Coordinates of C-alpha atoms in Angstrom, one line a residue:
Chain A
M186 CA 135.1 54.7 86.4
K187 CA 134.0 57.5 89.0
N188 CA 134.6 55.1 91.7
L189 CA 138.0 54.1 90.7
S190 CA 139.0 57.8 90.5
I191 CA 137.9 58.4 94.1
L192 CA 139.8 55.1 95.1
L193 CA 142.8 56.5 93.3
L194 CA 142.5 59.9 94.8
M195 CA 142.3 58.2 98.4
L196 CA 145.2 56.1 97.7
V197 CA 147.3 59.0 96.6
A198 CA 146.1 61.0 99.5
G199 CA 147.0 58.1 101.8
I200 CA 150.4 57.8 100.4
F201 CA 150.8 61.6 100.6
A202 CA 149.8 61.5 104.2
C203 CA 152.0 58.9 105.1
S204 CA 155.1 60.5 103.5
E205 CA 154.2 63.6 105.6
N206 CA 154.0 61.6 108.6
K207 CA 157.4 60.4 107.9
Q208 CA 158.9 63.8 107.3
D209 CA 157.5 65.1 110.6
T210 CA 158.8 62.0 112.4
P211 CA 162.4 62.2 113.6
V212 CA 162.7 58.4 113.4
D213 CA 160.7 55.5 112.3
N214 CA 160.4 53.7 115.4
Q215 CA 157.2 54.5 116.8
P216 CA 155.4 51.6 118.6
D217 CA 152.0 50.4 117.3
L218 CA 150.2 51.5 120.4
V219 CA 147.0 53.6 121.3
A220 CA 147.3 56.1 124.0
D221 CA 144.9 55.8 126.8
S222 CA 142.4 58.7 127.1
N223 CA 144.2 61.4 129.1
N224 CA 147.3 59.3 128.9
G225 CA 146.7 57.7 132.2
D226 CA 145.9 60.9 133.8
I227 CA 149.4 62.5 133.4
Q228 CA 150.3 65.4 131.0
L229 CA 153.0 65.0 128.4
P230 CA 154.6 67.2 125.8
E231 CA 153.0 67.4 122.4
N232 CA 152.9 64.0 120.5
F233 CA 153.7 62.1 123.4
G234 CA 151.2 59.4 124.5
A235 CA 151.0 56.8 127.3
V236 CA 149.2 53.8 128.2
V237 CA 148.7 52.3 131.6
V238 CA 150.5 49.1 131.8
S239 CA 148.9 48.1 135.0
D240 CA 147.3 50.4 137.8
S241 CA 148.1 48.8 140.8
V242 CA 151.2 46.3 141.1
G243 CA 151.9 47.2 144.7
R244 CA 154.3 49.8 146.4
G245 CA 156.5 50.2 143.3
R246 CA 160.2 51.4 143.6
H247 CA 162.4 50.9 140.5
I248 CA 161.7 49.1 137.3
A249 CA 163.8 47.2 134.7
V250 CA 162.5 46.2 131.3
N251 CA 164.2 43.3 129.3
E252 CA 164.9 43.1 125.4
N253 CA 161.7 40.8 125.2
G254 CA 159.6 43.5 126.9
D255 CA 159.4 41.7 130.2
M256 CA 158.9 44.3 133.0
Y257 CA 160.1 43.7 136.5
V258 CA 159.0 46.2 139.2
R259 CA 160.9 46.0 142.7
L260 CA 158.4 46.5 145.6
R261 CA 158.9 48.2 148.9
R262 CA 156.3 46.0 150.5
A263 CA 155.5 42.5 149.6
K264 CA 152.3 41.8 147.6
N265 CA 151.1 38.4 146.9
D266 CA 154.1 37.0 149.0
G267 CA 156.5 38.7 146.4
G268 CA 158.9 41.5 146.5
I269 CA 159.3 41.7 142.6
V270 CA 156.4 41.5 140.0
L271 CA 157.1 40.4 136.4
L272 CA 154.6 42.0 134.1
K273 CA 154.1 40.5 130.7
D274 CA 152.3 42.2 127.7
E275 CA 151.5 39.1 125.4
N276 CA 149.5 40.9 122.8
G277 CA 151.6 44.0 122.3
D278 CA 148.8 46.5 123.3
G279 CA 151.1 48.0 126.0
K280 CA 148.9 46.6 128.8
A281 CA 150.1 43.9 131.2
D282 CA 148.4 40.6 130.5
S283 CA 149.8 38.6 133.4
D284 CA 151.7 39.2 136.5
K285 CA 154.1 37.0 138.5
Y286 CA 155.0 37.9 142.0
F287 CA 158.2 36.2 143.5
V288 CA 161.4 36.5 145.8
T289 CA 160.7 37.1 149.4
S290 CA 162.9 40.1 150.1
T291 CA 161.5 43.8 149.3
G292 CA 163.7 46.7 148.3
T293 CA 164.4 49.6 145.9
D294 CA 166.5 48.8 142.9
I295 CA 166.3 46.3 140.1
R296 CA 168.6 46.1 137.0
L297 CA 169.1 43.7 134.0
Y298 CA 173.0 43.0 133.5
N299 CA 174.6 40.1 131.5
G300 CA 171.6 37.8 131.3
Y301 CA 170.9 38.2 135.3
L302 CA 168.2 40.1 137.0
Y303 CA 169.9 42.0 139.9
Y304 CA 167.8 43.5 142.8
S305 CA 168.6 45.1 146.0
H306 CA 167.4 44.8 149.6
K307 CA 168.5 47.2 152.3
D308 CA 171.2 44.9 153.3
G309 CA 172.2 43.1 150.2
I310 CA 172.2 42.7 146.6
Y311 CA 171.1 39.5 144.9
R312 CA 170.6 38.0 141.4
I313 CA 168.7 35.6 139.4
K314 CA 169.9 34.0 136.2
L315 CA 167.6 34.3 133.5
E316 CA 167.1 31.6 130.8
N317 CA 167.1 33.0 127.1
G318 CA 165.7 36.2 128.7
E319 CA 162.8 34.4 130.6
L320 CA 162.5 34.1 134.4
P321 CA 162.9 30.3 134.8
E322 CA 160.1 28.4 136.7
N323 CA 162.5 27.1 139.0
W324 CA 164.7 30.3 139.6
T325 CA 167.6 30.3 142.1
E326 CA 168.9 33.4 144.0
E327 CA 172.5 34.2 144.3
T328 CA 174.2 36.7 146.8
I329 CA 176.2 39.2 145.1
A330 CA 176.8 41.1 148.3
T331 CA 175.7 41.7 151.9
F332 CA 175.9 44.8 153.8
P333 CA 175.9 45.6 157.7
T334 CA 172.3 45.6 158.7
Q335 CA 171.0 49.2 158.8
E336 CA 167.9 49.6 160.8
S337 CA 167.1 53.3 160.4
G338 CA 167.8 56.5 158.1
H339 CA 168.4 56.2 154.4
V340 CA 168.4 52.4 154.2
S341 CA 167.5 51.7 150.6
K342 CA 170.4 50.7 148.3
S343 CA 170.5 51.5 144.6
F344 CA 173.2 50.4 142.3
T345 CA 174.3 50.5 138.5
F346 CA 177.1 49.0 136.5
D347 CA 179.7 50.4 134.4
N348 CA 181.2 48.7 131.2
A349 CA 184.2 47.3 133.0
G350 CA 182.6 44.6 135.2
N351 CA 182.0 47.1 138.3
M352 CA 179.0 47.7 140.2
Y353 CA 178.2 50.8 142.2
V354 CA 176.1 51.0 145.3
N355 CA 174.7 53.7 147.3
F356 CA 175.0 53.8 151.0
G357 CA 172.9 56.6 152.5
S358 CA 173.5 58.3 155.6
I359 CA 171.6 57.2 159.0
S360 CA 171.4 60.8 160.0
N361 CA 170.0 63.9 158.6
A362 CA 173.3 66.2 159.3
C363 CA 175.4 64.1 161.5
Q364 CA 174.4 66.0 164.6
E365 CA 175.5 64.9 168.1
E366 CA 172.0 64.6 169.2
K367 CA 169.9 63.5 166.3
R368 CA 167.6 66.0 164.7
T369 CA 167.8 68.2 167.7
K370 CA 167.5 72.0 167.7
G371 CA 171.0 73.6 168.1
S372 CA 172.9 70.3 168.4
P373 CA 176.3 70.5 166.7
G374 CA 177.7 68.2 164.1
Q375 CA 180.0 65.5 165.0
D376 CA 183.4 66.2 163.6
P377 CA 184.8 64.4 162.0
C378 CA 181.4 62.8 161.2
P379 CA 182.0 59.0 161.8
E380 CA 179.2 58.1 159.3
L381 CA 181.6 59.0 156.4
E382 CA 183.7 56.0 157.0
V383 CA 181.0 53.5 156.1
R384 CA 178.1 55.4 154.7
A385 CA 177.0 58.7 152.9
G386 CA 178.7 57.9 149.7
V387 CA 179.1 55.3 146.8
W388 CA 181.0 52.2 147.1
R389 CA 182.5 50.0 144.1
F390 CA 182.2 46.3 143.9
S391 CA 182.6 43.6 141.4
A392 CA 179.5 43.1 139.3
D393 CA 180.1 39.1 139.2
K394 CA 181.7 38.1 142.4
L395 CA 179.5 36.2 144.7
N396 CA 179.2 36.8 148.5
Q397 CA 181.0 40.2 148.7
T398 CA 180.9 42.5 151.8
Q399 CA 181.3 46.1 152.0
E400 CA 184.3 45.7 154.4
N401 CA 186.4 43.2 152.5
D402 CA 185.4 44.0 148.7
G403 CA 183.8 47.5 148.7
Y404 CA 185.9 50.4 147.4
R405 CA 184.8 53.9 148.5
Y406 CA 184.5 55.7 145.2
A407 CA 182.9 58.9 146.3
T408 CA 182.0 60.5 149.6
G409 CA 179.9 63.3 151.3
I410 CA 176.7 62.3 149.5
R411 CA 173.7 62.3 152.0
N412 CA 171.4 59.9 150.1
I413 CA 171.2 58.8 146.5
V414 CA 168.1 56.8 145.2
G415 CA 168.9 57.3 141.5
L416 CA 172.1 56.6 139.8
D417 CA 173.0 55.6 136.2
W418 CA 176.1 55.0 133.9
N419 CA 176.5 57.3 131.1
D420 CA 177.9 55.5 128.2
Q421 CA 178.8 58.5 126.3
D422 CA 181.4 59.7 128.6
N423 CA 181.8 56.4 130.6
T424 CA 180.9 58.2 134.0
L425 CA 178.9 57.8 136.8
Y426 CA 176.0 60.1 137.5
V427 CA 173.6 60.2 140.5
T428 CA 170.9 62.4 141.9
Q429 CA 171.2 63.4 145.7
H430 CA 168.5 64.1 148.3
G431 CA 169.7 67.1 150.4
R432 CA 169.3 67.6 154.1
D433 CA 166.1 68.5 156.0
Q434 CA 165.1 70.8 158.6
L435 CA 167.2 74.0 158.4
S436 CA 164.7 76.2 160.1
E437 CA 163.4 73.7 162.7
L438 CA 167.1 72.9 163.9
W439 CA 168.4 76.4 163.3
P440 CA 165.6 78.9 163.6
D441 CA 168.0 81.8 164.2
S442 CA 169.7 81.4 160.9
F443 CA 167.1 80.2 158.6
T444 CA 163.4 81.1 158.1
D445 CA 160.7 78.5 157.1
E446 CA 160.7 79.9 153.5
Q447 CA 164.4 79.2 153.2
R448 CA 163.9 75.9 154.6
R449 CA 161.3 75.2 152.0
D450 CA 163.7 75.9 149.3
L451 CA 166.9 75.0 150.5
P452 CA 169.2 73.1 150.2
A453 CA 169.1 72.2 146.4
E454 CA 168.3 68.5 145.3
E455 CA 171.6 67.7 143.4
F456 CA 172.4 66.0 139.8
L457 CA 176.1 65.0 140.4
R458 CA 178.7 63.7 137.9
V459 CA 180.8 61.2 140.1
N460 CA 184.3 60.5 139.6
D461 CA 186.8 58.5 141.7
G462 CA 187.7 60.2 144.9
D463 CA 185.0 63.0 144.5
D464 CA 183.6 64.7 147.9
F465 CA 180.4 66.3 147.6
G466 CA 180.6 67.9 151.2
W467 CA 178.0 66.3 153.5
P468 CA 177.5 66.9 156.3
Y469 CA 179.7 69.9 156.5
C470 CA 178.2 71.7 153.5
F471 CA 174.9 72.1 151.6
Y472 CA 174.4 73.4 148.2
D473 CA 172.5 76.8 147.9
Q474 CA 171.1 77.1 144.5
F475 CA 170.4 80.8 144.8
Q476 CA 174.1 81.7 145.9
K477 CA 175.2 79.0 143.4
K478 CA 177.8 77.6 146.0
R479 CA 178.2 75.2 148.7
V480 CA 178.2 76.7 152.1
T481 CA 179.1 75.5 155.5
A482 CA 176.2 73.6 157.4
P483 CA 174.9 75.3 160.6
E484 CA 175.8 72.4 162.5
Y485 CA 179.5 73.2 161.6
G486 CA 179.4 76.9 162.3
G487 CA 178.0 78.0 159.2
D488 CA 175.7 81.1 158.8
G489 CA 174.2 80.4 155.4
Q490 CA 176.7 82.5 153.6
Q491 CA 180.3 81.3 154.2
S492 CA 181.9 78.3 152.9
E493 CA 184.8 77.7 155.1
R494 CA 184.2 73.9 155.3
C495 CA 183.5 73.4 151.6
E496 CA 187.0 73.7 150.1
G497 CA 187.7 70.7 147.9
T498 CA 184.2 69.7 147.4
K499 CA 182.6 69.3 144.0
D500 CA 179.5 71.3 142.8
P501 CA 176.3 69.7 141.2
L502 CA 175.9 69.8 137.5
V503 CA 172.2 70.8 138.0
A504 CA 170.7 72.1 141.3
F505 CA 166.9 71.6 141.6
P506 CA 164.6 73.1 144.3
G507 CA 164.9 71.5 147.7
H508 CA 163.1 68.5 149.0
M509 CA 161.5 67.1 145.8
A510 CA 163.3 63.7 146.2
P511 CA 164.9 62.8 142.8
N512 CA 164.4 59.0 143.1
D513 CA 165.6 57.6 139.7
L514 CA 167.7 58.7 136.9
L515 CA 167.9 57.3 133.4
F516 CA 170.1 58.3 130.5
Y517 CA 167.9 58.1 127.4
T518 CA 169.7 56.1 124.5
G519 CA 166.7 55.0 122.4
D520 CA 165.7 56.0 118.7
Q521 CA 162.1 56.4 119.4
F522 CA 161.9 60.0 120.9
P523 CA 163.0 63.0 119.0
D524 CA 166.6 63.7 118.7
K525 CA 166.6 66.2 121.6
Y526 CA 166.1 63.5 124.0
K527 CA 168.9 61.3 122.8
N528 CA 171.8 60.6 125.5
G529 CA 169.6 63.5 127.9
A530 CA 168.8 62.5 131.5
F531 CA 165.2 61.8 132.7
I532 CA 164.9 62.2 136.4
A533 CA 161.8 60.9 138.4
F534 CA 161.0 63.1 141.5
H535 CA 159.1 61.3 144.2
G536 CA 157.6 64.7 145.6
S537 CA 158.3 66.5 148.8
W538 CA 157.2 65.9 152.3
N539 CA 159.1 68.7 154.3
R540 CA 157.7 71.9 152.8
A541 CA 154.9 72.1 155.2
P542 CA 153.2 74.2 156.0
F543 CA 153.5 75.2 152.3
D544 CA 152.1 72.9 149.6
Q545 CA 154.3 69.9 148.7
A546 CA 155.9 69.9 145.4
G547 CA 157.8 67.9 142.6
F548 CA 155.7 64.9 141.8
F549 CA 156.9 64.9 138.3
V550 CA 159.4 63.4 135.7
V551 CA 161.9 66.0 134.6
F552 CA 164.2 66.0 131.5
V553 CA 167.7 67.4 131.4
P554 CA 168.9 68.0 127.8
F555 CA 172.5 67.2 127.3
N556 CA 174.5 69.1 124.6
N557 CA 178.0 67.9 123.7
G558 CA 178.1 66.0 126.9
E559 CA 177.1 68.8 129.1
P560 CA 173.8 69.2 130.8
S561 CA 171.6 72.1 130.0
Q562 CA 170.6 74.2 133.0
D563 CA 167.3 74.7 131.3
W564 CA 165.7 71.3 132.5
E565 CA 161.9 70.9 131.9
V566 CA 159.1 69.0 133.4
F567 CA 158.5 66.3 131.1
A568 CA 155.6 64.3 132.5
D569 CA 153.4 66.0 135.2
G570 CA 150.0 65.4 136.8
F571 CA 150.9 62.3 138.8
A572 CA 149.8 63.8 142.2
G573 CA 146.3 64.8 140.9
P574 CA 144.4 68.0 140.5
T575 CA 144.5 69.2 143.9
P576 CA 147.3 70.8 145.9
V577 CA 149.2 68.3 148.0
K578 CA 149.5 69.0 151.5
Q579 CA 151.0 65.8 152.7
P580 CA 152.4 63.1 150.3
R581 CA 149.6 60.6 151.2
D582 CA 147.4 63.0 149.3
A583 CA 149.2 62.6 146.1
V584 CA 147.3 60.2 143.9
A585 CA 150.6 58.8 142.4
R586 CA 154.2 59.6 143.0
P587 CA 156.9 58.9 140.2
C588 CA 159.7 56.7 141.5
G589 CA 161.3 54.6 139.2
L590 CA 162.3 54.8 135.3
A591 CA 163.2 52.4 132.7
Q592 CA 163.8 52.2 128.9
G593 CA 162.2 49.6 127.0
P594 CA 163.8 47.8 123.9
D595 CA 161.9 50.1 121.4
G596 CA 162.9 53.3 123.2
S597 CA 159.6 53.7 125.3
L598 CA 160.0 55.2 128.7
Y599 CA 158.5 53.4 131.7
V600 CA 157.6 55.2 134.9
V601 CA 156.5 53.5 138.0
D602 CA 154.6 55.1 140.9
S603 CA 155.1 54.1 144.7
Q604 CA 151.6 54.8 145.9
K605 CA 149.7 51.9 144.3
G606 CA 152.0 50.8 141.7
K607 CA 150.8 52.3 138.5
V608 CA 153.1 51.8 135.7
W609 CA 153.0 54.1 132.4
R610 CA 154.6 53.3 129.3
I611 CA 155.3 56.4 127.5
F612 CA 155.9 56.7 123.6
Y613 CA 156.3 59.2 120.9
K614 CA 153.4 59.2 118.5
S615 CA 153.4 60.2 114.8
A616 CA 152.9 63.9 114.6
Chain J
M240 CA 135.0 69.9 164.5
R241 CA 132.3 67.2 165.0
R242 CA 134.5 65.5 167.3
L243 CA 135.2 68.5 169.5
V244 CA 131.4 69.1 169.8
F245 CA 130.9 65.5 170.6
L246 CA 133.8 65.8 173.2
S247 CA 132.6 68.9 174.7
F248 CA 129.0 67.2 175.0
A249 CA 130.6 64.3 176.7
V250 CA 132.4 66.7 179.1
S251 CA 129.3 68.5 179.9
I252 CA 127.5 65.1 180.8
F253 CA 130.5 64.4 183.0
T254 CA 130.3 67.7 184.7
A255 CA 126.4 67.5 185.0
C256 CA 126.8 64.0 186.6
G257 CA 129.1 65.7 189.2
T258 CA 132.4 64.6 190.6
A259 CA 130.8 62.5 193.5
S260 CA 131.3 59.3 191.6
S261 CA 135.0 59.5 191.5
S262 CA 136.0 56.3 193.2
K263 CA 133.9 53.6 191.4
N264 CA 135.2 50.2 189.9
E265 CA 138.0 50.0 187.5
K266 CA 135.6 50.1 184.5
E267 CA 134.1 53.3 185.7
D268 CA 137.8 54.6 186.0
E269 CA 138.7 53.7 182.5
K270 CA 135.4 55.3 181.3
L271 CA 136.4 58.5 183.3
S272 CA 139.8 58.8 182.0
V273 CA 138.3 59.0 178.5
V274 CA 135.8 61.6 179.7
E275 CA 138.6 63.7 181.0
V276 CA 139.4 64.8 177.5
S277 CA 138.4 68.6 177.7
E278 CA 138.2 70.9 174.9
A279 CA 140.7 73.1 176.6
R280 CA 143.3 70.3 176.8
I281 CA 142.5 69.3 173.3
N282 CA 143.0 72.8 171.9
A283 CA 146.3 73.2 173.8
G284 CA 147.4 69.9 172.4
K285 CA 146.6 71.1 169.0
E286 CA 148.8 74.1 169.3
V287 CA 151.7 72.0 170.4
Y288 CA 151.1 69.7 167.5
Q289 CA 151.1 72.5 164.9
T290 CA 154.4 73.7 166.4
Y291 CA 156.5 70.5 166.8
C292 CA 154.7 67.6 165.2
F293 CA 152.9 68.3 162.0
A294 CA 156.1 68.9 159.9
C295 CA 156.9 65.1 160.1
H296 CA 153.6 63.5 161.0
M297 CA 151.6 66.0 158.6
Q298 CA 148.5 67.9 159.2
D299 CA 146.3 64.9 158.7
G300 CA 148.4 62.7 161.0
G301 CA 149.1 60.5 157.9
G302 CA 153.1 60.6 158.1
V303 CA 155.2 60.0 155.2
P304 CA 155.7 56.6 153.6
N305 CA 158.8 54.8 154.5
L306 CA 160.0 57.7 156.6
N307 CA 157.8 58.9 159.4
P308 CA 155.0 56.9 160.9
P309 CA 151.4 57.7 160.5
L310 CA 149.4 58.6 163.8
I311 CA 146.0 57.6 162.2
K312 CA 144.6 54.5 163.8
S313 CA 148.2 53.7 165.2
P314 CA 148.4 51.0 167.7
W315 CA 151.3 53.1 169.4
V316 CA 149.2 56.2 169.7
N317 CA 146.1 54.1 171.1
G318 CA 148.2 51.8 173.1
D319 CA 150.0 51.9 176.4
K320 CA 150.5 55.5 177.6
E321 CA 154.0 54.8 179.0
T322 CA 155.4 53.6 175.7
L323 CA 154.0 56.6 174.1
I324 CA 155.3 59.0 176.5
K325 CA 158.8 57.5 176.3
I326 CA 158.6 58.0 172.4
V327 CA 158.0 61.6 172.9
L328 CA 160.6 62.2 175.6
N329 CA 163.2 60.0 174.0
G330 CA 162.5 60.3 170.4
S331 CA 163.4 57.3 168.2
A332 CA 166.3 56.1 166.3
G333 CA 163.8 55.1 163.3
G334 CA 162.9 51.7 162.0
Q335 CA 161.4 50.8 165.4
Y336 CA 157.7 51.3 165.2
E337 CA 155.7 49.2 162.8
V338 CA 152.3 50.4 161.7
D339 CA 150.0 48.4 159.3
G340 CA 152.9 46.0 158.3
E341 CA 155.3 49.0 157.4
L342 CA 158.5 50.4 159.0
F343 CA 159.5 54.0 159.1
Y344 CA 163.3 54.8 158.9
S345 CA 163.7 58.5 160.0
A346 CA 164.7 59.4 163.4
M347 CA 162.6 61.2 165.8
T348 CA 164.0 64.2 167.7
P349 CA 163.7 63.8 171.5
H350 CA 161.1 66.3 172.6
N351 CA 162.1 66.4 176.4
F352 CA 162.4 70.1 176.0
L353 CA 158.5 70.1 176.1
S354 CA 156.7 70.6 179.4
D355 CA 154.9 67.9 181.1
Q356 CA 151.7 69.7 180.6
Q357 CA 152.5 70.2 176.8
I358 CA 153.5 66.6 176.3
A359 CA 150.2 65.6 178.2
D360 CA 148.1 67.9 175.9
V361 CA 149.6 66.8 172.5
L362 CA 149.2 63.1 173.5
T363 CA 145.5 63.8 174.6
F364 CA 145.1 65.6 171.3
V365 CA 146.7 63.0 169.2
R366 CA 144.8 60.2 171.1
N367 CA 141.5 61.6 170.4
N368 CA 142.2 62.7 166.7
F369 CA 143.2 61.2 163.5
E370 CA 140.6 58.5 163.9
N371 CA 141.9 57.5 167.4
K372 CA 140.2 57.0 170.6
A373 CA 142.0 56.6 173.9
S374 CA 142.1 58.1 177.2
A375 CA 143.7 61.3 178.2
V376 CA 147.3 61.8 179.2
T377 CA 147.9 63.9 182.4
A378 CA 151.0 65.9 183.3
E379 CA 151.5 63.9 186.4
E380 CA 151.8 60.7 184.1
V381 CA 154.4 62.3 182.1
L382 CA 156.4 63.4 185.1
K383 CA 156.5 60.1 186.7
I384 CA 157.9 58.6 183.4
R385 CA 160.4 61.5 182.9
N386 CA 161.7 60.9 186.5
A387 CA 161.8 57.2 185.8
L388 CA 164.0 57.9 182.8
K389 CA 166.4 59.9 184.7
Q390 CA 167.0 56.9 187.2
E391 CA 167.7 54.4 184.1

């Protein structure tokens, strides 16, 4: 009898505990995962946890996760003769149980679209048809588009899709600031900058047509963007959003106009909403987040204050501190995280290299809340600690550098690092 | 620091042995040019490095993945002096110099505004730092290549 009442008490307490959990939890979609100790050496907000899917897949760039949980990581450098690695978690503990390296090319971006795996190389975009969501044993590669060979500058190509059969591709600039003499002190800007005809913007292509070229099939959708690595389509407002890498070396190239402290912080890294025909000002202007305006670049006669050359250019939605390299963008549409995350934007910052002699900064994943379709200026650091406990003087010292983001079918957030290719799966735990 | 101590030790041996043995066989010449690395030149070269190079190649010579090549154990740094001097004078368009199977895509500024002695010093510093070990570069060698480039 005594035993029975204890049993009953435990049962009731159990039910009570369960229902309490239910109330604290915004959704009932938590994965059945156990977080790694210390969350794989990153810091997360309360009630979030992370498992390390794999700790060294190779030099990771971007990542895509399929409906069946298959994870594809695009590599910057081939490993095991492959430029993509497919990771499978067979037993559902969040850890990769197998890896398969395939395709010979290397590159940055990778996405799943209409039953295909799309991936970019610096000079083209390719795809493989999956069979029932699986990579076939005898896969074949199709060429969606090839681009003029680019041997230097911002060579990586990133892309995304809208819901109307279009694909948007970033063409980064070759130069830093379109100077007559590359990265040379006091050298004026080429005017007009010839790069804008074929680079430093977003070009639109068909998502399905094979063998397209930039010249014949590409449509210049937006211009004046120095370099993009992260772009994503927002289904809420059916609009393209991107993150721009701002220019370098204001004080080295124009020491009379800018101090090293100014160069450390300027110009802003930019979160942009991109509509057809937009111009964001590069190379004629850059965005000063302290004055909250675009100012004329010194190569075009700017003194850091006036905005003569910036008429008609569009401002960023959010301006981040300089040089932190926003390398991926993801609108969160899952049901797993609390409500505030729904339809907000995660941005993976790769971390800076040209803040020296000051410490490097920005090796983290940021969250930008959206309210009624507009981003909040109060962005917050969501995941931090990737670089390790000691100050980073040079990027090589960072233990890990976040570079790619993906959302899993259950709403988990995946982050991939570019140093060794560590992959985290971040999930919301019951409170 | 330990390297500098070693170098100055090597230099002092060189000095102690005297300069009488200047014209020896080729092998000896090679050795001599290594020993010519003096602490003064290294320090002068380090100053040039701290002013013009470290922002891109980094304090430890490790470079930036994908963008700026590392100088640590670089075949370009330890290799042929002429190529190395040309890189400093002309800069680079980027994407040209492979190190350890990787390419680096940022452009390098031409540093022809530096004096022959500054270029000699900084290259001597770089060739004897960052785990590199190679012979010194002289101002005369830089001048010769600077003049040759003007002819091109």
